[in-house]
mmCIF file of N, CA and C in Angstrom:
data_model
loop_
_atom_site.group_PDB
_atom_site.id
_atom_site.type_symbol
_atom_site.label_atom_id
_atom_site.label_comp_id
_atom_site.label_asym_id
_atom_site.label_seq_id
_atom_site.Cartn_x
_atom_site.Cartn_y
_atom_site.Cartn_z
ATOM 1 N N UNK A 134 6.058 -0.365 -37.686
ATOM 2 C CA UNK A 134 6.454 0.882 -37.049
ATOM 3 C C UNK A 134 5.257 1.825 -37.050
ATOM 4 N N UNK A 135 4.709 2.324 -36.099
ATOM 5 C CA UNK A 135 3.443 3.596 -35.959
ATOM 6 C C UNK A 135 4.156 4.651 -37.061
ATOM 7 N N UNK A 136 2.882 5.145 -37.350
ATOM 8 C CA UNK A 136 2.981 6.138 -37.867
ATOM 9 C C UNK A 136 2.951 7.742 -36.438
ATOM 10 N N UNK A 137 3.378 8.494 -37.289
ATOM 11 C CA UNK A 137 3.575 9.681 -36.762
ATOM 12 C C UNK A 137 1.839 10.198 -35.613
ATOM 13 N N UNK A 138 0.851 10.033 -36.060
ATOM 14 C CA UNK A 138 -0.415 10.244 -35.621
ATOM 15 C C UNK A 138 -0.006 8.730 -34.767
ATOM 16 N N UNK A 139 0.244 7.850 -34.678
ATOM 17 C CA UNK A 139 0.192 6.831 -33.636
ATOM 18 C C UNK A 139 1.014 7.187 -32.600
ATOM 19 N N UNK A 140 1.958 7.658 -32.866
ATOM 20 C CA UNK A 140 2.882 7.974 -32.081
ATOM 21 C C UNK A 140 2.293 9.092 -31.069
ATOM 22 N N UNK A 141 1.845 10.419 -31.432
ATOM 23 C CA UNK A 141 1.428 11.276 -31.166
ATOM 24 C C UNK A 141 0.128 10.904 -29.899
ATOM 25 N N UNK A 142 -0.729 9.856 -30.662
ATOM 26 C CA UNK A 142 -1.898 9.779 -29.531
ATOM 27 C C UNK A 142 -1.304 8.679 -28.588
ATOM 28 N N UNK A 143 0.036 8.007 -28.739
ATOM 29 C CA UNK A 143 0.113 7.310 -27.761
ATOM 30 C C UNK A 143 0.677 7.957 -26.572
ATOM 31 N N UNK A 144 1.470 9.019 -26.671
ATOM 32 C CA UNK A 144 2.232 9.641 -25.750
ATOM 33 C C UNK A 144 0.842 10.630 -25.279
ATOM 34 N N UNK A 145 0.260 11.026 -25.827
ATOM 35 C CA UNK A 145 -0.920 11.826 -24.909
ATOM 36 C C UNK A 145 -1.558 10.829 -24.620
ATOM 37 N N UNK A 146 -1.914 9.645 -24.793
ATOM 38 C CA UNK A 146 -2.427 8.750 -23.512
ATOM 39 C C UNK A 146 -1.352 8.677 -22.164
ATOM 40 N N UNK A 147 -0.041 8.724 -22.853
ATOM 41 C CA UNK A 147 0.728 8.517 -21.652
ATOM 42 C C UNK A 147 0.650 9.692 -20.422
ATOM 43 N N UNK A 148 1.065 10.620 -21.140
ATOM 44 C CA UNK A 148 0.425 12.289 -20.274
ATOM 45 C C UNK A 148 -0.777 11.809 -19.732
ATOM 46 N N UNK A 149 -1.663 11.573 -20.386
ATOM 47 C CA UNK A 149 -3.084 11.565 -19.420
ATOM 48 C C UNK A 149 -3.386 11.109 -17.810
ATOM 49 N N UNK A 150 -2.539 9.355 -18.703
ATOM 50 C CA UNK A 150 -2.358 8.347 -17.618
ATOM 51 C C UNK A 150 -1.618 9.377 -16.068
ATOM 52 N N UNK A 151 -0.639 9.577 -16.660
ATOM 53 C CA UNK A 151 0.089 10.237 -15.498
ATOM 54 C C UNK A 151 -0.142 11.315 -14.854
ATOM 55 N N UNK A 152 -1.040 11.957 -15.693
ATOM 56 C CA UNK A 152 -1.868 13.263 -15.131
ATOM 57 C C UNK A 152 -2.767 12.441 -14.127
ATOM 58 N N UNK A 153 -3.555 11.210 -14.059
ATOM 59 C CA UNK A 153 -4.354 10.604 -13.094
ATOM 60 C C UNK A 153 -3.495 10.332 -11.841
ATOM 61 N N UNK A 154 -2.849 9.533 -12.470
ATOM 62 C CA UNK A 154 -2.010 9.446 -11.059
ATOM 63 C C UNK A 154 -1.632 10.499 -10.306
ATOM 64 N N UNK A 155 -0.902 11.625 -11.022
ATOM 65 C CA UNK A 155 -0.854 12.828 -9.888
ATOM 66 C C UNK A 155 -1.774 13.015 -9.219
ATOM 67 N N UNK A 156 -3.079 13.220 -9.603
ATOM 68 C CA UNK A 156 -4.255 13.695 -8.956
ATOM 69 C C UNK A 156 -4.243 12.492 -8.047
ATOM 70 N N UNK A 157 -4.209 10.909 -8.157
ATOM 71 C CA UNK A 157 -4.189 9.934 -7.187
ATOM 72 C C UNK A 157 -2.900 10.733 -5.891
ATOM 73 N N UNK A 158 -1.870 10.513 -6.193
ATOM 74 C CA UNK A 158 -0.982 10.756 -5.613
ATOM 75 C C UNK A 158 -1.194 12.226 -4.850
ATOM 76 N N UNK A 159 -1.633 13.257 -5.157
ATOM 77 C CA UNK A 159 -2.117 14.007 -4.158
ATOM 78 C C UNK A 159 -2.871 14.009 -3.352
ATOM 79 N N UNK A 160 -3.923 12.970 -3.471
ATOM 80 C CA UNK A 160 -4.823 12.484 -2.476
ATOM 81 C C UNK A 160 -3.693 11.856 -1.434
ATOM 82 N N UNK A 161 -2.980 11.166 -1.750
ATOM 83 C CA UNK A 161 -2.502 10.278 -1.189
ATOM 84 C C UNK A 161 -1.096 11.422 0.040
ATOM 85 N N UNK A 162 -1.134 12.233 -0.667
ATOM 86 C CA UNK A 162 0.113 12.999 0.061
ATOM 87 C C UNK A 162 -0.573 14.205 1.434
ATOM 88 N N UNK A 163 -2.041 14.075 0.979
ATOM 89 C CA UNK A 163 -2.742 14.837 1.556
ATOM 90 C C UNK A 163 -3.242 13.769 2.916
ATOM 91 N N UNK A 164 -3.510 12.816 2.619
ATOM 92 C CA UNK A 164 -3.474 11.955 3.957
ATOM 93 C C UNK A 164 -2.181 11.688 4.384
ATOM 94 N N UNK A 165 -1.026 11.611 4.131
ATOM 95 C CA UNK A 165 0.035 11.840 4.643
ATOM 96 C C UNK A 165 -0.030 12.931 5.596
ATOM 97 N N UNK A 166 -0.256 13.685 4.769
ATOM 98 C CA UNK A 166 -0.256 15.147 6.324
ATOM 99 C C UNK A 166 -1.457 15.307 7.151
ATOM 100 N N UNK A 167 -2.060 14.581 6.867
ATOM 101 C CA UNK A 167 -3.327 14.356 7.884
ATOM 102 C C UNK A 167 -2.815 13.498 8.932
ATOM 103 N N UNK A 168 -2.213 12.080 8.677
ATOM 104 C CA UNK A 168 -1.429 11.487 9.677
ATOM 105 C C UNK A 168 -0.519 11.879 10.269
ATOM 106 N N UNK A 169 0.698 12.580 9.524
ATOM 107 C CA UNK A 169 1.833 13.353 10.212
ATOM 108 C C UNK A 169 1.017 14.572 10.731
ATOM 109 N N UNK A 170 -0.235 15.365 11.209
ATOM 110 C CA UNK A 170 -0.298 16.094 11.656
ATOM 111 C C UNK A 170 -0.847 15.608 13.107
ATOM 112 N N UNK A 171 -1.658 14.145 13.216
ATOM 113 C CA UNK A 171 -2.190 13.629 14.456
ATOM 114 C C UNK A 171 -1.185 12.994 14.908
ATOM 115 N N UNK A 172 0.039 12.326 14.020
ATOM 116 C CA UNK A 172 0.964 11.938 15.534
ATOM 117 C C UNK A 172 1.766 12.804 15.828
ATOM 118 N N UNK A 173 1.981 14.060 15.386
ATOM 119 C CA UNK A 173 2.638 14.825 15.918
ATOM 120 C C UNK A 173 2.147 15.385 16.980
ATOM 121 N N UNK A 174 0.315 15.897 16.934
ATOM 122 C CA UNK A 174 0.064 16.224 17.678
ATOM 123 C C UNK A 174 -0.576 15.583 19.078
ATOM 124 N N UNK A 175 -0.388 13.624 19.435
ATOM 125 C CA UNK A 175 -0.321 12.617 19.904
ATOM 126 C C UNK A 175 0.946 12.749 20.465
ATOM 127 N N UNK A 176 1.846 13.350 20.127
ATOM 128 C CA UNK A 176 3.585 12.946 20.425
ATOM 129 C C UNK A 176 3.905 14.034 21.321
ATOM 130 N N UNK A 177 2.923 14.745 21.644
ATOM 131 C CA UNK A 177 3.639 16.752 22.067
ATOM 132 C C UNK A 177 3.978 15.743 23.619
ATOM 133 N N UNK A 178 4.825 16.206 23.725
ATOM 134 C CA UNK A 178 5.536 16.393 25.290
ATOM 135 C C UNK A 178 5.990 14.780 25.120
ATOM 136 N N UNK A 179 5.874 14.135 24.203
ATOM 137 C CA UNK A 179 6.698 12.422 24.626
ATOM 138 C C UNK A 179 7.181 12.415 23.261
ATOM 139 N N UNK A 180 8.733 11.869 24.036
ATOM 140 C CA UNK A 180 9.985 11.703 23.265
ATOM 141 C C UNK A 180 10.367 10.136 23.140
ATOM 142 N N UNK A 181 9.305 9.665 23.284
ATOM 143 C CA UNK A 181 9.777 8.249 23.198
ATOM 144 C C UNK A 181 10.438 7.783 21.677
ATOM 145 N N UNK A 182 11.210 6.914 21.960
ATOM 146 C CA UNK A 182 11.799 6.832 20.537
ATOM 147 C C UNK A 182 11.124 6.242 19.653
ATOM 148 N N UNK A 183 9.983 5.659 19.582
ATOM 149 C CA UNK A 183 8.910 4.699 18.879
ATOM 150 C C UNK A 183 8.066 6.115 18.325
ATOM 151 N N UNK A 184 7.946 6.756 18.886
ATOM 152 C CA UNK A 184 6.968 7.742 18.352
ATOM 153 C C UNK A 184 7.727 8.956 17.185
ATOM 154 N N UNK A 185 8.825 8.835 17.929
ATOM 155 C CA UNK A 185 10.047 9.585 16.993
ATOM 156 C C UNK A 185 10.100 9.320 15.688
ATOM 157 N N UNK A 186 10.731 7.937 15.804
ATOM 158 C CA UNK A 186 10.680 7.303 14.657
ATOM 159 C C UNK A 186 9.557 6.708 13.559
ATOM 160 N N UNK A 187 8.820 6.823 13.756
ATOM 161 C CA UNK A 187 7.344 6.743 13.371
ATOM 162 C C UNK A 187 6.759 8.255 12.373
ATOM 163 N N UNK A 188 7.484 9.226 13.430
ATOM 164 C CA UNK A 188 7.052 10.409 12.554
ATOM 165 C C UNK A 188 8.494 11.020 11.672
ATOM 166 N N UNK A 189 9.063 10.196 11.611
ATOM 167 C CA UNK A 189 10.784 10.642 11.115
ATOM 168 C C UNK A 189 10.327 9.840 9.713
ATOM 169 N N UNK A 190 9.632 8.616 9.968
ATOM 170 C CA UNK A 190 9.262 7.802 8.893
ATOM 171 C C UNK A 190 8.622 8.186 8.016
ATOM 172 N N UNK A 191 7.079 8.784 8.550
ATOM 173 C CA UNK A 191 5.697 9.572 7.814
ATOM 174 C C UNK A 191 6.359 10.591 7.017
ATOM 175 N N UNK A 192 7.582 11.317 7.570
ATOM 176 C CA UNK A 192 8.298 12.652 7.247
ATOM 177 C C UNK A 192 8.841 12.473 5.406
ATOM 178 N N UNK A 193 9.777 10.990 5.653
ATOM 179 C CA UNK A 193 10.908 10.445 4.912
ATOM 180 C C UNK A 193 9.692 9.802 3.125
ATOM 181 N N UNK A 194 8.507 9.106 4.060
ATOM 182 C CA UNK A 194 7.493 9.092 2.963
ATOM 183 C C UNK A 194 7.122 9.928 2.174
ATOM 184 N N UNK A 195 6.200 10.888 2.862
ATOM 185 C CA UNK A 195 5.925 12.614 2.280
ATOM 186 C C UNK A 195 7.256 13.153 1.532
ATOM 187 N N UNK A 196 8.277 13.232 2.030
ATOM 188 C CA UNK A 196 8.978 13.638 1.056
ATOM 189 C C UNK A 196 9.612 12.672 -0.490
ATOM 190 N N UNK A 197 9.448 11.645 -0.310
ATOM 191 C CA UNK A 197 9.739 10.856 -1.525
ATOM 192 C C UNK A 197 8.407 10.677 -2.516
ATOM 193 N N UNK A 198 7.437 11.282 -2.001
ATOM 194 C CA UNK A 198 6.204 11.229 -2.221
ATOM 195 C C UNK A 198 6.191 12.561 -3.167
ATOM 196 N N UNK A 199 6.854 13.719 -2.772
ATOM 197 C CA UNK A 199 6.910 15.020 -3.510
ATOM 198 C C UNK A 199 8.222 14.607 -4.101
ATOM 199 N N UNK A 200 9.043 13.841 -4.469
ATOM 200 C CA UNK A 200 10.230 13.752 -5.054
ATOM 201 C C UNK A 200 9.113 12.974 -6.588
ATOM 202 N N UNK A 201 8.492 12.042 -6.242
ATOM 203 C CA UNK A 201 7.989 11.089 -7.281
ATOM 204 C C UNK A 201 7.041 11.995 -7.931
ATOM 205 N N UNK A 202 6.157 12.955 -7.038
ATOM 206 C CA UNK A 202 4.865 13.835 -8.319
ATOM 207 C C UNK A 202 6.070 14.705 -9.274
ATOM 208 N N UNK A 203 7.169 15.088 -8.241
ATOM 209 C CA UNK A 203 7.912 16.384 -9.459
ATOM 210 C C UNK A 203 8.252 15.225 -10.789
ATOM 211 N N UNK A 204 8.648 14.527 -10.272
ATOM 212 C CA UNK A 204 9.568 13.686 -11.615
ATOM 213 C C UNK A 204 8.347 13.501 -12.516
ATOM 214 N N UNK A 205 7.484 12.838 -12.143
ATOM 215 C CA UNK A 205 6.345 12.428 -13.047
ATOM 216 C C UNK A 205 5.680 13.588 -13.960
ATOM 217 N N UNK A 206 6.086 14.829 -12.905
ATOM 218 C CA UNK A 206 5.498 16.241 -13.472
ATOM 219 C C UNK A 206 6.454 16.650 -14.796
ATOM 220 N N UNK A 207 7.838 16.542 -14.514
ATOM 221 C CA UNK A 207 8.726 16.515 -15.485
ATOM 222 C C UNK A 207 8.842 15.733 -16.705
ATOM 223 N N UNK A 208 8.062 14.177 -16.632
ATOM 224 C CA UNK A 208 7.920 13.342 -17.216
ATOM 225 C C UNK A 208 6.759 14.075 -18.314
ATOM 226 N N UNK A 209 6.100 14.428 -17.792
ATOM 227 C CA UNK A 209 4.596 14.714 -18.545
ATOM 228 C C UNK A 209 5.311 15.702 -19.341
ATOM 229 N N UNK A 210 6.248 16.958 -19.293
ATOM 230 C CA UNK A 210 6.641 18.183 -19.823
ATOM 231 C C UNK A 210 7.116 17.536 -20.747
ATOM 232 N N UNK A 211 8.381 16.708 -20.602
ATOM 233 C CA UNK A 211 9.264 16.487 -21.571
ATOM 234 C C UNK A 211 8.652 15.044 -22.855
ATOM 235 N N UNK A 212 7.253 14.602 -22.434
ATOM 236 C CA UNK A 212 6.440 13.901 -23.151
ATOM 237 C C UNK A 212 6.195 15.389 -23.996
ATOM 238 N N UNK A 213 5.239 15.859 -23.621
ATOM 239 C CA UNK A 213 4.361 17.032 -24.076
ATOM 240 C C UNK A 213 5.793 17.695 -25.237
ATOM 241 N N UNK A 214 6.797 17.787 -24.736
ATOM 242 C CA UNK A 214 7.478 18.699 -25.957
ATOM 243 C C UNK A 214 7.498 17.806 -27.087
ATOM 244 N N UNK A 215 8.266 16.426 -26.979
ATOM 245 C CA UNK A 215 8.628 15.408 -27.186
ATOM 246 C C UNK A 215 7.032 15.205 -28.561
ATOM 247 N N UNK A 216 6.354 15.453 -28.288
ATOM 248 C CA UNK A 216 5.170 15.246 -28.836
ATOM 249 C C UNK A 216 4.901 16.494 -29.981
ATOM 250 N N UNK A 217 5.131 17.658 -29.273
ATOM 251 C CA UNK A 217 4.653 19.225 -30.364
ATOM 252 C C UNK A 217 5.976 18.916 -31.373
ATOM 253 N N UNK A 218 6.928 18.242 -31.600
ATOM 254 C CA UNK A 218 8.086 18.207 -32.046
ATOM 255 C C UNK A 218 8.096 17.367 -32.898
ATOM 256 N N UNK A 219 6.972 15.732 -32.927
ATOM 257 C CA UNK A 219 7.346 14.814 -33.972
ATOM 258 C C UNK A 219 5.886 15.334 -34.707
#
């Protein structure tokens, strides 16, 4: 069984880890809206349904994309207390 100091530096590796990934994952949400901003602006005046759906898609990504940084963001908090506590 870890001791209390094992415990402690393993969960701030875990924070860390996941602190990277956010920073990955904002890169990643930031080309999201770089793409959803050129086919939208590719799409002005055509309603075709391929193009619709394409940016209904980019839309449905980006947002599960900000659903996954909050949680992970929440993840890191409730590590971090979880940690000042043992």
């Amino acid at each position: 069984m870890p001791n209390v100091e094992e415990v402690k530096l393993n969960v701030a590796a875990s924070v860390d880890q996941t602190q990277r990934a956010l920073q990955t994952l904002r890169g990643v949400a930031d080309s999201f809206d770089e793409a959803l901003t050129r086919l939208r602006l590719t799409a002005i005046g055509s309603g075709h349904p391929s193009i619709v759906d394409a940016i209904a898609s980019l839309e449905q990504a980006r947002s599960r994309l900000d659903e996954a940084q909050s949680l992970a963001a929440s993840a890191m908090s409730s590590a971090d207390n979880f940690r000042s506590m043992v």
